[in-house]
Coordinates of C-alpha atoms and ligand atoms in Angstrom, one line a residue:
X1 CA -59.2 172.1 158.7
X2 CA -61.6 171.4 161.6
X3 CA -61.2 167.7 162.2
X4 CA -63.1 165.6 164.7
X5 CA -62.4 162.0 165.6
X6 CA -65.3 159.8 166.7
X7 CA -64.8 156.4 168.2
X8 CA -67.6 153.9 168.6
X9 CA -67.2 150.9 170.9
X10 CA -68.6 147.4 170.5
X11 CA -72.0 147.9 172.1
X12 CA -72.6 151.1 170.2
X13 CA -72.3 149.2 166.9
X14 CA -73.7 146.0 168.4
X15 CA -76.9 145.8 166.3
X16 CA -78.1 147.2 163.0
X17 CA -80.5 149.4 164.9
X18 CA -77.6 150.9 166.8
X19 CA -75.4 151.2 163.7
X20 CA -78.2 153.4 162.2
X21 CA -78.1 155.5 165.4
X22 CA -74.3 155.8 165.0
X23 CA -74.8 157.0 161.4
X24 CA -77.1 159.7 162.7
X25 CA -74.5 160.9 165.2
X26 CA -71.9 161.0 162.5
X27 CA -74.2 162.9 160.2
X28 CA -74.7 165.5 162.9
X29 CA -71.0 166.2 163.3
X30 CA -70.5 166.3 159.5
X31 CA -72.4 169.6 159.4
X32 CA -69.6 171.3 161.4
X33 CA -66.5 169.2 161.0
X34 CA -64.4 167.0 158.8
X35 CA -65.2 163.7 160.5
X36 CA -62.9 160.6 160.9
X37 CA -64.6 157.6 162.5
X38 CA -62.9 154.7 164.2
X39 CA -65.0 151.6 165.0
X40 CA -64.7 148.5 167.2
X41 CA -66.1 145.2 166.2
X42 CA -69.8 144.5 167.0
X43 CA -70.0 143.4 170.7
X44 CA -69.2 139.8 171.2
X45 CA -67.5 139.3 167.8
X46 CA -63.9 139.7 168.9
X47 CA -64.6 137.2 171.8
X48 CA -66.1 134.7 169.4
X49 CA -63.0 135.0 167.1
X50 CA -60.7 134.4 170.1
X51 CA -62.8 131.3 171.0
X52 CA -62.3 130.0 167.5
X53 CA -58.6 130.3 167.8
X54 CA -58.7 128.3 171.1
X55 CA -60.4 125.5 169.2
X56 CA -57.4 125.2 166.9
X57 CA -54.7 125.3 169.5
X58 CA -53.8 126.8 172.9
X59 CA -50.6 128.0 171.2
X60 CA -52.3 129.5 168.1
X61 CA -49.8 131.4 166.0
X62 CA -49.5 135.0 167.2
X63 CA -49.4 136.5 163.8
X64 CA -52.4 134.5 162.6
X65 CA -54.2 135.4 165.8
X66 CA -53.9 139.1 164.9
X67 CA -55.3 138.4 161.3
X68 CA -58.2 136.5 162.8
X69 CA -59.2 138.8 165.7
X70 CA -58.9 142.0 163.8
X71 CA -61.5 140.8 161.2
X72 CA -64.5 141.9 163.3
X73 CA -63.7 145.6 162.7
X74 CA -63.8 145.1 159.0
X75 CA -67.4 144.0 159.3
X76 CA -68.7 146.9 161.5
X77 CA -66.9 149.5 159.4
X78 CA -68.5 148.3 156.2
X79 CA -71.9 148.4 157.8
X80 CA -71.5 151.9 159.1
X81 CA -70.1 153.2 155.9
X82 CA -72.9 151.5 153.8
X83 CA -75.6 153.0 156.1
X84 CA -74.0 156.5 155.5
X85 CA -74.1 155.8 151.8
X86 CA -77.7 154.9 152.1
X87 CA -78.4 158.2 153.7
X88 CA -76.8 160.0 150.8
X89 CA -73.3 160.7 152.3
X90 CA -70.0 160.0 150.6
X91 CA -68.4 157.4 152.8
X92 CA -66.0 154.4 152.6
X93 CA -64.4 152.0 154.9
X94 CA -60.6 151.8 155.4
X95 CA -58.9 148.6 156.7
X96 CA -55.8 149.5 158.7
X97 CA -53.4 148.2 156.0
X98 CA -55.1 150.4 153.4
X99 CA -54.4 153.6 155.3
X100 CA -51.8 152.3 156.4
X101 CA -51.6 152.5 160.2
X102 CA -48.1 151.5 161.2
X103 CA -47.3 149.7 164.4
X104 CA -44.3 148.4 166.3
X105 CA -43.9 145.7 169.0
X106 CA -45.1 142.2 169.4
X107 CA -48.2 140.6 167.8
X108 CA -51.3 141.0 170.1
X109 CA -49.6 143.9 171.9
X110 CA -48.3 146.3 169.2
X111 CA -48.5 150.1 169.5
X112 CA -49.3 152.5 166.7
X113 CA -46.3 154.7 165.8
X114 CA -47.3 156.3 162.6
X115 CA -50.4 156.9 160.4
X116 CA -50.2 157.8 156.8
X117 CA -52.4 160.8 156.3
X118 CA -52.4 161.4 152.5
X119 CA -55.3 159.4 151.3
X120 CA -57.5 160.3 154.3
X121 CA -56.9 164.0 154.0
X122 CA -57.7 164.1 150.3
X123 CA -60.8 162.0 150.9
X124 CA -61.9 164.4 153.7
X125 CA -61.3 167.4 151.4
X126 CA -63.7 165.8 148.8
X127 CA -66.3 165.7 151.5
X128 CA -66.0 162.0 152.3
X129 CA -66.4 160.3 155.7
X130 CA -63.7 157.7 156.3
X131 CA -64.7 154.8 158.6
X132 CA -61.6 153.1 159.8
X133 CA -60.9 149.8 161.6
X134 CA -59.7 150.3 165.2
X135 CA -57.6 147.9 167.2
X136 CA -55.1 147.2 164.5
X137 CA -52.3 148.1 162.1
X138 CA -49.5 146.6 160.1
X139 CA -45.8 146.1 161.1
X140 CA -42.6 146.5 159.1
X141 CA -43.1 143.0 157.6
X142 CA -46.4 144.2 156.2
X143 CA -48.3 141.8 158.5
X144 CA -51.4 142.6 160.4
X145 CA -51.0 143.4 164.1
X146 CA -53.4 144.2 166.9
X147 CA -52.9 146.6 169.8
X148 CA -54.4 144.9 172.8
X149 CA -58.1 144.4 173.9
X150 CA -60.1 147.5 173.9
X151 CA -57.5 149.0 171.5
X152 CA -59.8 151.1 169.4
X153 CA -59.6 153.8 172.1
X154 CA -55.9 154.0 171.4
X155 CA -56.5 154.0 167.6
X156 CA -58.8 157.0 168.0
X157 CA -56.4 158.9 170.1
X158 CA -53.5 158.3 167.7
X159 CA -55.7 159.5 164.8
X160 CA -56.5 162.7 166.8
X161 CA -52.8 163.2 167.4
X162 CA -51.7 162.7 163.8
X163 CA -54.5 164.7 162.2
X164 CA -54.4 167.4 164.9
X165 CA -58.1 166.9 165.5
X166 CA -59.9 169.6 167.5
X167 CA -61.7 166.9 169.5
X168 CA -61.6 163.1 170.1
X169 CA -64.9 161.7 171.3
X170 CA -65.2 158.2 172.7
X171 CA -68.7 156.9 172.3
X172 CA -69.5 154.0 174.6
X173 CA -72.4 152.4 176.5
X174 CA -72.2 154.6 179.6
X175 CA -72.5 158.4 179.5
X176 CA -69.1 159.2 181.0
X177 CA -66.5 158.1 183.5
X178 CA -68.0 157.4 186.9
X179 CA -66.6 157.4 190.4
X180 CA -66.8 153.6 190.1
X181 CA -68.3 151.2 187.6
X182 CA -72.0 152.4 187.3
X183 CA -73.0 148.9 186.3
X184 CA -71.8 147.6 189.6
X185 CA -72.8 150.4 192.0
X186 CA -76.0 152.4 191.5
X187 CA -74.8 155.4 193.6
X188 CA -71.7 155.9 191.4
X189 CA -71.5 159.5 190.3
X190 CA -70.4 160.9 186.9
X191 CA -67.1 162.8 186.9
X192 CA -67.2 166.0 184.9
X193 CA -63.5 166.4 184.4
X194 CA -60.7 164.0 185.2
X195 CA -56.9 164.3 184.8
X196 CA -54.9 161.9 182.5
X197 CA -53.0 160.7 185.6
X198 CA -56.1 159.7 187.5
X199 CA -57.8 158.2 184.4
X200 CA -54.6 156.2 183.7
X201 CA -54.6 154.8 187.2
X202 CA -58.3 154.1 187.2
X203 CA -58.1 152.3 183.8
X204 CA -54.9 150.3 184.7
X205 CA -56.6 149.3 188.0
X206 CA -59.7 147.9 186.3
X207 CA -62.0 150.7 185.0
X208 CA -62.7 149.2 181.5
X209 CA -64.3 152.4 180.2
X210 CA -60.9 153.5 178.7
X211 CA -58.0 151.3 177.6
X212 CA -54.9 152.3 179.7
X213 CA -52.5 152.7 176.7
X214 CA -54.9 155.1 175.1
X215 CA -54.7 157.4 178.1
X216 CA -50.9 157.2 178.1
X217 CA -50.9 158.2 174.4
X218 CA -53.4 161.0 175.1
X219 CA -51.3 162.4 177.9
X220 CA -48.1 162.3 176.0
X221 CA -49.7 164.0 173.0
X222 CA -52.0 166.3 175.0
X223 CA -55.2 165.1 173.3
X224 CA -58.3 166.0 175.2
X225 CA -60.9 163.2 175.3
X226 CA -64.6 163.3 175.8
X227 CA -66.3 160.1 176.9
X228 CA -70.0 160.0 176.2
X229 CA -72.9 157.6 175.4
X230 CA -74.1 156.8 171.9
X231 CA -77.5 156.1 173.5
X232 CA -78.3 159.4 175.1
X233 CA -77.4 163.1 174.5
X234 CA -76.1 163.6 178.1
X235 CA -73.0 165.6 178.6
X236 CA -70.0 163.2 179.1
X237 CA -66.7 163.4 180.9
X238 CA -63.6 165.4 179.8
X239 CA -60.2 163.8 180.2
X240 CA -57.6 166.5 180.2
X241 CA -54.4 167.8 181.8
X242 CA -54.4 168.5 185.5
X243 CA -53.9 172.2 185.1
X244 CA -57.3 172.5 183.6
X245 CA -59.0 171.1 186.6
X246 CA -60.2 172.5 189.9
X247 CA -60.9 169.7 192.2
X248 CA -61.7 169.6 195.9
X249 CA -62.2 165.9 196.3
X250 CA -59.6 163.7 198.0
X251 CA -60.5 160.6 196.1
X252 CA -61.7 160.8 192.5
X253 CA -62.6 157.1 191.8
X254 CA -62.5 153.5 192.9
X255 CA -61.5 150.6 190.6
X256 CA -61.4 146.9 191.0
X257 CA -60.0 143.9 189.1
X258 CA -61.3 140.4 188.7
X259 CA -58.3 138.7 187.1
X260 CA -55.7 138.6 189.8
X261 CA -54.1 135.6 191.4
X262 CA -51.9 135.4 194.5
X263 CA -48.8 133.3 194.7
X264 CA -47.0 132.6 198.0
X265 CA -43.6 131.0 198.4
X266 CA -43.4 129.6 202.0
X267 CA -40.0 129.2 203.7
X268 CA -37.8 131.0 201.2
X269 CA -34.1 131.5 202.2
X270 CA -33.8 135.1 203.5
X271 CA -30.7 136.4 201.8
X272 CA -29.8 139.2 199.3
X273 CA -30.7 138.5 195.7
X274 CA -33.5 136.0 196.4
X275 CA -36.3 138.2 195.2
X276 CA -34.4 139.0 192.0
X277 CA -33.8 135.3 191.4
X278 CA -37.5 134.7 191.7
X279 CA -38.7 137.6 189.5
X280 CA -36.0 137.5 186.7
X281 CA -37.3 134.4 184.9
X282 CA -40.9 135.6 185.3
X283 CA -40.1 138.9 183.6
X284 CA -38.1 137.1 180.9
X285 CA -41.3 135.2 180.1
X286 CA -43.4 138.5 179.9
X287 CA -45.2 137.8 183.2
X288 CA -46.1 141.0 184.9
X289 CA -45.7 140.8 188.7
X290 CA -47.9 143.3 190.3
X291 CA -48.2 143.5 194.1
X292 CA -45.3 142.1 196.3
X293 CA -45.1 141.6 200.0
X294 CA -42.3 139.8 202.0
X295 CA -42.9 138.9 205.6
X296 CA -40.3 139.7 208.2
X297 CA -38.5 136.4 208.9
X298 CA -38.9 135.3 212.5
X299 CA -35.6 133.4 212.7
X300 CA -33.5 135.5 210.3
X301 CA -33.1 132.6 207.9
X302 CA -36.5 132.0 206.3
X303 CA -39.3 134.2 205.0
X304 CA -42.5 134.0 203.1
X305 CA -42.8 135.9 199.8
X306 CA -46.2 136.8 198.3
X307 CA -46.9 138.4 194.9
X308 CA -49.8 138.7 192.4
X309 CA -49.9 138.0 188.7
X310 CA -52.8 138.0 186.2
X311 CA -54.9 134.9 186.5
X312 CA -54.2 133.9 182.9
X313 CA -50.5 133.8 183.8
X314 CA -50.9 131.6 186.9
X315 CA -50.1 128.2 185.4
X316 CA -47.1 129.6 183.5
X317 CA -45.9 131.2 186.8
X318 CA -46.3 128.0 188.7
X319 CA -44.2 126.1 186.1
X320 CA -41.4 128.7 186.1
X321 CA -41.1 128.9 189.9
X322 CA -41.1 125.2 190.3
X323 CA -38.4 124.8 187.6
X324 CA -36.2 127.6 189.1
X325 CA -33.0 125.9 190.4
X326 CA -31.7 129.1 192.0
X327 CA -34.3 129.2 194.7
X328 CA -35.3 127.0 197.6
X329 CA -38.6 127.1 199.4
X330 CA -40.7 124.8 201.5
X331 CA -44.1 125.1 199.7
X332 CA -45.8 127.0 196.9
X333 CA -49.4 128.2 197.5
X334 CA -51.9 129.8 195.1
X335 CA -55.1 131.7 195.5
X336 CA -57.3 132.6 192.5
X337 CA -60.2 134.0 194.5
X338 CA -58.6 137.4 195.2
X339 CA -59.3 140.9 193.8
X340 CA -57.6 144.2 193.9
X341 CA -59.6 147.2 195.0
X342 CA -58.0 150.7 194.6
X343 CA -58.8 154.2 195.5
X344 CA -57.4 156.9 193.2
X345 CA -57.1 160.7 193.5
X346 CA -54.6 163.5 193.1
X347 CA -56.2 164.9 196.3
X348 CA -54.4 162.3 198.4
X349 CA -51.0 163.9 197.7
X350 CA -51.9 166.9 200.0
X351 CA -54.3 165.1 202.4
X352 CA -52.9 163.1 205.3
X353 CA -54.8 160.2 206.7
X354 CA -56.2 158.7 203.5
X355 CA -54.6 155.3 204.0
X356 CA -55.9 155.1 207.6
X357 CA -59.4 156.0 206.5
X358 CA -59.3 153.3 203.8
X359 CA -58.1 150.6 206.1
X360 CA -60.5 151.6 208.9
X361 CA -63.5 151.5 206.5
X362 CA -62.5 148.0 205.4
X363 CA -61.9 146.9 209.0
X364 CA -65.4 148.0 209.9
X365 CA -66.7 145.7 207.3
X366 CA -64.4 142.9 208.6
X367 CA -62.6 142.7 205.3
X368 CA -59.1 141.4 205.6
X369 CA -56.3 143.1 203.6
X370 CA -53.8 140.6 202.2
X371 CA -51.4 142.8 200.3
X372 CA -51.0 146.6 199.9
X373 CA -49.4 148.7 197.3
X374 CA -49.3 152.5 196.9
X375 CA -48.2 155.2 194.5
X376 CA -48.5 159.0 194.9
X377 CA -52.1 159.0 193.7
X378 CA -53.5 155.5 194.5
X379 CA -53.8 152.9 197.2
X380 CA -54.5 149.3 196.3
X381 CA -55.4 146.4 198.5
X382 CA -55.8 142.8 197.7
X383 CA -58.8 141.2 199.3
X384 CA -61.0 138.1 199.0
X385 CA -63.0 138.4 195.7
X386 CA -66.3 137.8 197.5
X387 CA -65.9 141.0 199.5
X388 CA -65.2 143.4 196.5
X389 CA -68.8 144.8 196.3
X390 CA -68.9 145.5 200.0
X391 CA -65.5 147.1 199.9
X392 CA -66.4 149.4 197.1
X393 CA -69.6 150.4 198.7
X394 CA -68.0 151.2 202.0
X395 CA -65.1 153.2 200.4
X396 CA -67.5 155.1 198.2
X397 CA -69.3 156.2 201.3
X398 CA -66.2 156.9 203.3
X399 CA -64.8 159.3 200.7
X400 CA -68.3 160.8 200.0
X401 CA -68.1 159.9 196.3
X402 CA -71.9 159.9 195.9
X403 CA -72.1 163.6 196.8
Ligands
ADP501 P1 -66.8 150.0 174.6 O1 -67.2 148.7 174.0 O2 -67.6 151.1 174.2 O3 -65.3 150.2 174.4 P2 -66.3 149.0 177.3 O4 -67.1 147.8 177.6 O5 -64.9 148.8 176.9 O6 -67.1 149.8 176.1 O7 -66.3 150.1 178.5 C1 -67.5 150.5 179.0 C2 -67.8 149.8 180.3 O8 -66.9 150.2 181.3 C3 -69.1 150.3 181.0 O9 -70.2 149.5 180.5 C4 -68.9 150.0 182.5 O10 -69.5 148.9 182.9 C5 -67.4 149.9 182.5 N1 -66.7 150.7 183.6 C6 -65.9 150.3 184.5 N2 -65.5 151.2 185.3 C7 -66.1 152.4 184.9 C8 -66.2 153.7 185.4 N3 -65.4 154.1 186.4 N4 -66.9 154.6 184.7 C9 -67.7 154.2 183.7 N5 -67.7 152.9 183.2 C10 -66.9 152.0 183.8
LIG502 N1 -62.8 144.7 169.2 C1 -61.6 144.8 170.0 C2 -61.9 144.2 171.4 O1 -63.0 143.7 171.7 C3 -61.2 146.2 170.1 C4 -62.1 147.2 170.8 O2 -63.3 146.9 171.0 O3 -61.6 148.3 171.0 O4 -61.0 144.1 172.2
MG503 MG1 -63.6 149.5 175.4

């Protein structure tokens, strides 16, 4: 059975005109494949639903939040399906609980672990086109769950895995993965093929084009992904295993974030176990600490400790640190106007001097680096948010990404 999974993002189904275009794309694939479609909500709808929840309460029930914010997908799936019916196809929508798509984990951040195939397979065999709600599933209490913002990418990849699809195509509003966000830098260049590892870093470090969990799932299950535009017929980007790629670039891409906040504890006692005492209660409260730097203490007794968290976790972090009886410090300072800029590429493993080139390029722009973190295939720096655009432009040039 030659199955293909097609995912359409919010902008691709954002208007009735676009939904009609999407139906034409689906019809084209139907000639050659059994087609399974996953759709996001129309663009803006999920945000509006989240805003409604905020009007009820800041502490809106997590289980009801998932019922609420998953509802946008029901709407878009019905519209796509009805348009296909209008065109003479056999199609129907499937809400996640009807499949069902089973998830585990917490509300808002669940992960898909199983998909019941029976109904969908027999419907495909009868020539039907199932249009399935992305971004959601049900848990073992039979309650609706969601799988994190942008989650329809992960839904599509899990469908491709469970149905052993020949292809998984992510239709979005850009015609592929670029060296950096093409909506922010005109000279960004389309990447023809990229490895899961690099895409995972790019996505985790701010490239919204793919949701990070979806790339983890794709890598674990060896699902090849094609990212392309629902607005043009241009060839897209293939995301695949490293072995399939011949690459002569040192750096593949540059990502940036806009939702980081920096926290500094001044005058912390410099003794073993202090960092653990600071970070333990944060992790117990599901606050993800990202970059960390500790200054060398001048007098051997006191030091300054700086770390970053997501901006939305800042007030919670502040509260937890101030209530922490296990630590002493002189002052607590915050900075919300910071951003993380990262360069990513498997090429840096075998190329010396990449760090130096990055720092020098930023120094030439008089951009101050506040915190640094590295892994085998990425270097991230924390800088003032107002300098992000200039930083990206200079790094893009330095590593010849527009060539
Ligand atoms: P969808 O609604 O289809 O899921 P998203 O808005 O989630 O689409 O992702 C597409 C957006 O990702 C693009 O409009 C683009 O601005 C942004 N983006 C960020 N980094 C990159 C990159 N490196 N390559 C391509 N797009 C990127
Ligand atoms: N509609 C959801 C969101 O906006 C899921 C998705 O678009 O993938 O996050
Ligand atoms: Mg998305």
